[in-house]
Short mmCIF file of C-alpha atoms in Angstrom, two decimals:
data_model
loop_
_atom_site.label_atom_id
_atom_site.label_comp_id
_atom_site.label_asym_id
_atom_site.label_seq_id
_atom_site.Cartn_x
_atom_site.Cartn_y
_atom_site.Cartn_z
CA MET A 1 147.38 36.06 33.53
CA ASP A 2 144.50 34.59 31.54
CA ALA A 3 141.75 37.25 31.09
CA GLN A 4 138.99 34.84 32.12
CA PHE A 5 140.98 33.84 35.21
CA LYS A 6 141.30 37.54 36.16
CA ILE A 7 137.52 38.05 35.89
CA VAL A 8 136.84 35.07 38.16
CA ASP A 9 139.62 36.03 40.57
CA ASP A 10 138.13 39.54 40.88
CA ALA A 11 134.70 38.01 41.52
CA ALA A 12 136.21 35.74 44.19
CA GLN A 13 137.82 38.74 45.84
CA ALA A 14 134.51 40.60 45.83
CA LEU A 15 132.68 37.62 47.32
CA ASN A 16 135.35 37.32 50.00
CA SER A 17 134.87 41.00 50.90
CA PHE A 18 131.11 40.47 50.95
CA PHE A 19 131.52 37.61 53.44
CA GLY A 20 134.06 39.37 55.68
CA ILE A 21 135.34 37.31 58.62
CA LYS A 22 132.91 34.52 59.53
CA ASP A 23 133.70 31.66 61.87
CA TRP A 24 132.30 29.19 59.34
CA LEU A 25 134.30 30.57 56.37
CA LEU A 26 137.51 28.69 55.50
CA GLY A 27 138.53 30.41 52.28
CA VAL A 28 137.48 31.86 48.92
CA GLY A 29 139.48 31.29 45.73
CA VAL A 30 139.45 30.26 42.10
CA GLY A 31 138.85 26.73 40.83
CA LYS A 32 137.97 24.99 37.61
CA LYS A 33 134.84 22.96 36.95
CA ASN A 34 134.29 21.15 33.64
CA GLY A 35 137.15 23.17 32.17
CA VAL A 36 135.66 26.53 33.18
CA PHE A 37 136.97 28.83 35.92
CA CYS A 38 134.68 29.16 38.95
CA ILE A 39 134.73 30.57 42.47
CA GLU A 40 135.69 27.99 45.11
CA VAL A 41 134.39 28.49 48.65
CA ARG A 42 135.44 26.36 51.64
CA VAL A 43 133.21 26.32 54.72
CA THR A 44 132.95 24.38 57.97
CA PRO A 45 130.19 21.78 58.37
CA THR A 46 128.48 24.31 60.68
CA ALA A 47 127.99 26.95 57.95
CA PRO A 48 124.37 28.16 57.77
CA ALA A 49 122.29 26.78 54.94
CA ASN A 50 122.16 29.17 51.95
CA ALA A 51 125.12 31.17 53.33
CA VAL A 52 126.90 30.79 49.99
CA PRO A 53 125.19 31.81 46.72
CA ASP A 54 125.15 29.55 43.64
CA THR A 55 126.57 32.38 41.52
CA TYR A 56 128.24 35.71 42.28
CA ASN A 57 128.80 38.55 39.79
CA GLY A 58 127.77 36.11 37.05
CA VAL A 59 130.36 33.48 38.06
CA SER A 60 129.34 30.03 39.28
CA VAL A 61 130.28 29.16 42.88
CA ASN A 62 131.42 25.72 44.00
CA VAL A 63 131.26 25.17 47.77
CA MET A 64 132.82 22.37 49.83
CA LYS A 65 132.43 21.61 53.53
CA GLN A 66 135.61 20.61 55.38
CA ASP A 67 137.54 20.85 58.65
CA MET A 68 139.67 23.87 59.49
CA ALA A 69 143.27 23.27 58.37
CA VAL A 70 146.03 23.05 60.95
CA ALA A 71 149.74 23.69 60.52
CA GLN A 72 151.38 20.35 59.77
CA MET B 1 155.43 -3.68 78.15
CA ARG B 2 152.81 -5.75 79.94
CA PHE B 3 149.20 -4.68 79.60
CA ASP B 4 148.86 -3.70 83.29
CA SER B 5 152.09 -1.66 83.13
CA VAL B 6 150.67 0.32 80.23
CA THR B 7 147.30 0.87 81.89
CA ASN B 8 149.14 2.18 84.98
CA LEU B 9 151.07 4.54 82.73
CA VAL B 10 147.82 5.71 81.14
CA GLU B 11 146.44 6.55 84.59
CA GLU B 12 149.67 8.38 85.45
CA ALA B 13 149.59 10.32 82.17
CA LEU B 14 145.96 11.33 82.59
CA ALA B 15 146.60 12.46 86.18
CA GLU B 16 149.63 14.51 85.18
CA PHE B 17 147.72 16.08 82.29
CA ALA B 18 144.74 16.91 84.53
CA ASN B 19 146.90 18.53 87.21
CA TRP B 20 149.13 20.46 84.88
CA SER B 21 148.80 24.24 84.76
CA PHE B 22 147.83 25.17 81.21
CA SER B 23 148.10 28.86 82.06
CA SER B 24 151.85 28.45 82.58
CA TYR B 25 152.06 27.46 78.92
CA GLY B 26 150.08 30.47 77.71
CA VAL B 27 146.79 28.57 77.50
CA GLN B 28 144.10 30.31 79.49
CA LYS B 29 141.36 27.76 79.17
CA LEU B 30 140.57 24.66 77.20
CA ASN B 31 138.51 25.33 74.13
CA ARG B 32 137.89 23.81 70.70
CA THR B 33 141.20 24.96 69.29
CA THR B 34 143.38 23.86 72.22
CA PRO B 35 145.49 20.84 71.28
CA MET B 36 143.84 17.89 73.03
CA VAL B 37 145.80 14.76 73.81
CA ALA B 38 144.47 11.28 74.59
CA PHE B 39 146.27 8.27 76.11
CA GLY B 40 145.52 4.54 75.83
CA VAL B 41 146.94 1.11 75.09
CA ALA B 42 148.33 0.16 71.66
CA PRO B 43 149.54 -3.22 70.35
CA GLY B 44 153.27 -3.94 70.78
CA SER B 45 155.67 -6.00 68.68
CA ASP B 46 153.99 -9.32 69.54
CA ALA B 47 150.70 -10.58 70.91
CA ASN B 48 151.83 -10.30 74.55
CA SER B 49 153.39 -6.84 74.49
CA PHE B 50 151.76 -3.43 74.50
CA LYS B 51 152.69 0.22 74.03
CA LEU B 52 151.47 3.50 75.44
CA ALA B 53 149.16 5.05 72.81
CA VAL B 54 149.41 8.85 72.56
CA ARG B 55 146.93 10.56 70.24
CA SER B 56 147.11 14.32 69.63
CA ARG B 57 144.88 16.48 67.48
CA THR B 58 147.87 18.60 66.36
CA PRO B 59 151.69 18.27 66.42
CA PHE B 60 151.70 21.07 69.02
CA GLY B 61 149.89 18.83 71.52
CA LEU B 62 152.98 16.62 71.53
CA ASP B 63 155.11 19.58 72.67
CA LEU B 64 153.13 20.06 75.89
CA PRO B 65 155.35 19.31 78.93
CA PRO B 66 153.11 16.61 80.48
CA VAL B 67 153.11 14.75 77.15
CA GLN B 68 156.87 15.09 76.78
CA ASN B 69 157.37 13.87 80.37
CA ILE B 70 155.42 10.67 79.87
CA VAL B 71 156.85 9.96 76.40
CA SER B 72 160.44 10.45 77.63
CA GLN B 73 159.75 7.85 80.35
CA VAL B 74 158.69 5.14 77.91
CA LYS B 75 160.75 6.22 74.84
CA SER B 76 160.29 3.63 72.05
CA GLU B 77 157.38 2.06 73.96
CA ALA B 78 155.17 4.98 72.91
CA ASP B 79 152.93 4.67 69.84
CA ILE B 80 152.31 8.26 68.81
CA LEU B 81 149.84 9.55 66.25
CA VAL B 82 148.69 13.01 65.18
CA THR B 83 145.04 12.59 64.29
CA GLY B 84 143.94 16.04 63.10
CA ASN B 85 140.36 17.08 63.81
CA ILE B 86 138.36 13.88 63.97
CA ARG B 87 134.90 13.91 62.47
CA GLY B 88 133.70 10.37 61.95
CA PRO B 89 135.72 7.69 60.18
CA ARG B 90 138.93 8.96 58.58
CA ARG B 91 142.52 8.15 57.94
CA VAL B 92 145.01 8.62 60.77
CA VAL B 93 148.63 9.26 59.96
CA GLY B 94 151.55 9.07 62.34
CA LEU B 95 154.01 11.79 63.28
CA GLY B 96 156.29 9.72 65.49
CA THR B 97 157.31 6.11 65.75
CA ALA B 98 154.27 4.46 64.20
CA ASP B 99 155.27 4.72 60.55
CA LYS B 100 158.69 4.17 59.06
CA SER B 101 159.33 6.69 56.28
CA GLU B 102 163.04 6.78 55.45
CA MET B 103 162.71 10.56 55.28
CA LYS B 104 162.81 10.64 59.10
CA GLU B 105 166.40 9.39 59.16
CA ARG B 106 169.65 11.23 59.79
CA MET B 107 171.08 12.38 56.43
CA ARG B 108 174.59 13.73 55.85
CA PRO B 109 175.25 15.66 53.74
CA LEU B 110 171.79 17.22 53.98
CA ARG B 111 169.11 16.45 51.39
CA ALA B 112 165.76 18.04 50.73
CA GLY B 113 162.66 16.13 51.83
CA TYR B 114 164.13 14.83 55.09
CA SER B 115 163.10 15.52 58.69
CA VAL B 116 164.30 18.81 60.15
CA GLY B 117 163.25 21.29 62.79
CA HIS B 118 164.00 24.08 65.22
CA HIS B 119 165.40 22.50 68.39
CA ARG B 120 162.15 23.14 70.29
CA ILE B 121 159.67 21.69 67.80
CA THR B 122 158.77 18.06 66.97
CA ALA B 123 159.70 17.70 63.30
CA GLY B 124 158.95 19.07 59.85
CA THR B 125 160.44 18.74 56.38
CA LEU B 126 163.49 20.40 54.79
CA GLY B 127 161.81 21.77 51.66
CA VAL B 128 164.53 22.85 49.29
CA PHE B 129 167.96 24.47 49.18
CA VAL B 130 168.13 28.13 48.25
CA LYS B 131 170.99 30.48 47.51
CA GLY B 132 171.28 34.01 48.86
CA LYS B 133 174.02 36.40 49.88
CA GLU B 134 174.66 34.18 52.94
CA GLY B 135 175.37 31.20 50.64
CA ILE B 136 173.38 27.97 50.36
CA MET B 137 170.57 27.72 52.94
CA MET B 138 167.58 25.52 53.66
CA LEU B 139 163.99 26.70 53.13
CA SER B 140 161.07 25.40 55.17
CA ASN B 141 158.19 26.84 57.19
CA ASN B 142 158.30 29.44 59.96
CA HIS B 143 156.59 26.89 62.22
CA VAL B 144 159.28 24.31 61.39
CA LEU B 145 162.47 26.41 61.54
CA ALA B 146 161.31 29.33 63.72
CA ASN B 147 158.82 27.65 66.07
CA SER B 148 155.86 29.79 64.89
CA ASN B 149 157.37 33.28 65.43
CA THR B 150 158.89 32.42 68.84
CA ALA B 151 162.47 31.59 67.79
CA LYS B 152 165.44 33.94 67.64
CA VAL B 153 167.77 34.35 64.69
CA GLY B 154 170.76 32.08 65.38
CA ASP B 155 168.71 29.34 67.10
CA ALA B 156 169.85 25.78 66.43
CA ILE B 157 168.25 23.66 63.69
CA LEU B 158 168.33 19.86 64.07
CA GLN B 159 168.35 17.11 61.42
CA PRO B 160 166.49 14.90 61.96
CA GLY B 161 163.91 16.87 63.95
CA ARG B 162 163.76 16.23 67.69
CA TYR B 163 160.83 13.87 67.32
CA ASP B 164 162.81 11.61 64.99
CA GLY B 165 165.70 11.32 67.41
CA GLY B 166 167.53 14.55 66.58
CA ALA B 167 169.43 15.82 69.63
CA ASP B 168 170.97 19.11 70.64
CA PRO B 169 173.93 19.53 70.13
CA LYS B 170 174.96 16.40 68.20
CA ASP B 171 172.44 16.87 65.37
CA ILE B 172 172.70 20.65 64.94
CA VAL B 173 173.15 21.23 61.20
CA GLY B 174 172.58 24.97 60.96
CA LYS B 175 171.10 28.12 62.43
CA LEU B 176 167.97 30.15 61.83
CA VAL B 177 168.75 33.05 59.47
CA ALA B 178 165.36 34.71 58.92
CA PHE B 179 161.62 34.12 59.11
CA LYS B 180 158.54 36.00 57.94
CA GLU B 181 156.53 36.83 61.04
CA MET B 182 152.95 35.57 60.88
CA LYS B 183 150.18 37.92 62.03
CA GLU B 184 146.50 37.49 62.78
CA ASN B 185 145.43 38.39 59.21
CA GLY B 186 146.84 38.99 55.75
CA ASN B 187 149.67 36.43 55.75
CA ILE B 188 150.80 35.03 52.42
CA MET B 189 153.51 32.71 53.70
CA ASP B 190 154.64 30.48 56.53
CA ALA B 191 158.33 30.44 55.67
CA ALA B 192 161.83 30.64 57.11
CA ILE B 193 165.42 30.06 56.02
CA ALA B 194 168.35 28.59 57.93
CA SER B 195 172.07 28.38 57.34
CA ILE B 196 173.87 25.07 56.87
CA ASP B 197 177.12 24.16 58.61
CA LYS B 198 179.93 23.74 56.06
CA ALA B 199 180.36 20.04 56.87
CA TYR B 200 176.75 19.30 55.95
CA LEU B 201 176.33 21.33 52.75
CA PRO B 202 174.33 19.33 50.17
CA LYS B 203 176.08 17.48 47.37
CA ASP B 204 172.82 16.43 45.70
CA LEU B 205 170.33 19.27 45.14
CA SER B 206 167.60 17.11 43.59
CA LEU B 207 164.40 16.03 45.35
CA PRO B 208 164.54 12.36 46.38
CA LYS B 209 162.17 10.18 44.28
CA ILE B 210 161.36 13.21 42.07
CA GLY B 211 164.63 14.38 40.54
CA LYS B 212 166.31 17.57 39.45
CA ILE B 213 164.24 20.68 40.11
CA GLY B 214 163.15 22.68 37.06
CA LYS B 215 163.82 26.39 36.64
CA LYS B 216 160.39 27.71 35.57
CA ILE B 217 158.30 28.96 38.47
CA ILE B 218 154.68 27.97 37.82
CA SER B 219 152.08 30.67 38.48
CA PRO B 220 148.92 29.74 40.44
CA SER B 221 146.69 30.37 37.40
CA ASP B 222 148.79 27.97 35.29
CA ILE B 223 148.78 25.14 37.83
CA LEU B 224 145.02 25.09 38.50
CA GLY B 225 143.54 21.65 37.74
CA LYS B 226 146.97 20.05 37.19
CA GLN B 227 148.88 17.43 39.14
CA VAL B 228 151.66 18.26 41.57
CA GLN B 229 154.07 16.12 43.59
CA LYS B 230 156.14 16.35 46.76
CA ILE B 231 158.49 14.41 49.00
CA GLY B 232 157.94 14.85 52.74
CA ARG B 233 159.01 13.56 56.11
CA THR B 234 155.79 11.73 56.98
CA THR B 235 153.88 10.66 53.87
CA ASP B 236 157.01 10.42 51.69
CA TYR B 237 156.24 10.77 47.95
CA THR B 238 152.68 11.78 47.05
CA LYS B 239 150.83 13.24 44.04
CA GLY B 240 147.72 15.38 44.13
CA THR B 241 145.63 17.77 42.06
CA VAL B 242 145.47 21.55 42.48
CA THR B 243 141.79 22.24 43.13
CA ALA B 244 141.86 25.95 44.03
CA VAL B 245 144.30 28.88 43.83
CA ASN B 246 144.44 32.45 45.17
CA LEU B 247 142.50 31.23 48.22
CA ARG B 248 141.87 34.16 50.56
CA ASN B 249 140.78 34.49 54.16
CA VAL B 250 141.93 30.95 55.02
CA ALA B 251 141.99 30.28 58.76
CA VAL B 252 144.78 27.92 59.89
CA GLY B 253 145.16 26.61 63.44
CA TYR B 254 148.59 26.73 65.08
CA GLY B 255 147.75 25.13 68.42
CA GLU B 256 147.10 26.70 71.83
CA GLY B 257 144.18 28.58 70.33
CA LYS B 258 146.30 30.50 67.82
CA VAL B 259 144.67 31.05 64.42
CA PHE B 260 146.37 32.92 61.57
CA ARG B 261 144.57 33.89 58.36
CA PHE B 262 146.25 33.52 54.97
CA ASP B 263 145.71 34.78 51.41
CA GLN B 264 147.04 33.66 48.00
CA LEU B 265 147.10 29.97 48.98
CA ILE B 266 147.06 26.94 46.69
CA GLU B 267 144.85 23.96 47.59
CA VAL B 268 145.77 20.35 46.75
CA ARG B 269 143.49 17.32 47.09
CA ILE B 270 143.55 13.59 46.48
CA PRO B 271 140.11 11.99 46.11
CA GLY B 272 139.62 9.79 49.18
CA GLY B 273 143.19 10.26 50.41
CA SER B 274 145.71 12.65 51.92
CA PHE B 275 148.44 14.50 50.05
CA SER B 276 150.12 15.27 53.37
CA ALA B 277 150.04 14.80 57.14
CA GLY B 278 151.62 16.22 60.31
CA GLY B 279 155.39 16.45 59.79
CA ASP B 280 155.20 17.10 56.03
CA SER B 281 155.20 20.86 56.62
CA GLY B 282 157.95 22.53 54.66
CA SER B 283 157.79 20.08 51.76
CA PHE B 284 158.61 21.65 48.42
CA VAL B 285 155.82 21.04 45.89
CA VAL B 286 156.60 20.88 42.16
CA ASP B 287 154.57 20.16 39.03
CA MET B 288 154.99 16.92 37.06
CA ASP B 289 157.80 18.57 35.07
CA ARG B 290 159.51 19.24 38.45
CA ASN B 291 159.06 23.02 38.22
CA PRO B 292 158.53 24.94 41.51
CA VAL B 293 154.94 25.55 42.67
CA GLY B 294 154.76 26.09 46.44
CA LEU B 295 155.71 25.30 50.01
CA LEU B 296 153.38 22.92 51.90
CA PHE B 297 152.41 24.18 55.36
CA ALA B 298 148.94 23.09 56.51
CA GLY B 299 146.08 20.75 55.89
CA SER B 300 142.92 19.09 57.08
CA ALA B 301 141.44 15.64 56.53
CA GLN B 302 140.23 16.82 53.13
CA ASN B 303 142.91 19.13 51.72
CA THR B 304 146.48 20.40 51.82
CA LEU B 305 147.50 24.06 51.62
CA LEU B 306 150.58 25.55 49.97
CA CYS B 307 152.07 29.03 49.98
CA ALA B 308 152.99 30.15 46.47
CA ILE B 309 156.78 29.97 46.04
CA GLU B 310 157.46 33.24 44.19
CA PRO B 311 156.61 35.65 47.07
CA ILE B 312 158.77 33.54 49.40
CA LEU B 313 161.82 33.80 47.15
CA LYS B 314 161.27 37.56 46.88
CA GLU B 315 160.82 37.95 50.65
CA PHE B 316 164.16 36.32 51.45
CA LYS B 317 165.96 37.52 48.29
CA VAL B 318 167.00 33.98 47.39
CA GLU B 319 166.81 31.67 44.40
CA ILE B 320 166.23 27.92 44.28
CA CYS B 321 169.34 25.76 43.97
CA ALA B 322 168.62 23.45 41.06
#
């Protein structure tokens, strides 16, 4: 596994633990923005403003609002 | 049907739905996650004919007895769509008779990508063939082959799925062999395997419209930001981009208020479109070199979710037939 990926994945895991279970939280993972790994956070449209930080453990955070997924 | 015949049916359907005991189906009260079903009038084959419109938020809504009763009365005169969670304007994709993907047809010998399902579900997709100590088997989702934890090993599997005209016993093609039980939290897969009757064993192991499956399993970190492709029962062949991997704490609705949380998921998106829709569950997703990536199992209006393939192969002690 790419060392940079591992750093971001660890940060994503830490952010996920920090959030815990929230009814507005739909997932925390690793993405790529402008060729650089980042933390990806998925939230419902009802998530409180400022619930997700811009960076966490020095890693930038990209957040997207969406519906909860259903089994297809 | 005439317009007034359909409106009478709508009234009948709404009355039956209103009077039906949800508690007998394990649903204690209606809430946001209960599958809601709507009825109305849809255009028919010409300007003077009409169909009964059935709109369900999830495929599970179509399994509810009052819905099945009314649909069995009108058969091909029903126009059925699974809408997902509706929030303003969005694309609606059909699960039933409204769209005409060839992947919903009966296929002998079996091929990956076609409609399949446990005899009590609507329909999903036969993902890929795998080989284990029981021989060649089919791999798809738990909620496709094992009815979301409620099936028993040995239960009948139909091709096509019941919603595409598959009938028990004439379309039984195999039996449930194993499934990974899904729990409230900490799941990493929605997966099951089923045997295949000798007469229906596949002769062509490739993915329709994609080709021969590659041997290199692609890790989530290697697939991030790259394109992937799949063939599925509802949306047929689609391509999308992997936008997130190792997604944790992902809540997925399974109807009747059931929510399971998943880790280690892969997210796929298409800008302004849908990589998948209801009925594509179980589709095998590969990269553009046709190497294995994951098993499609859930989605919303904005994204599609895959379980990584490697843990699934380890769980069932199988390898992909390529």
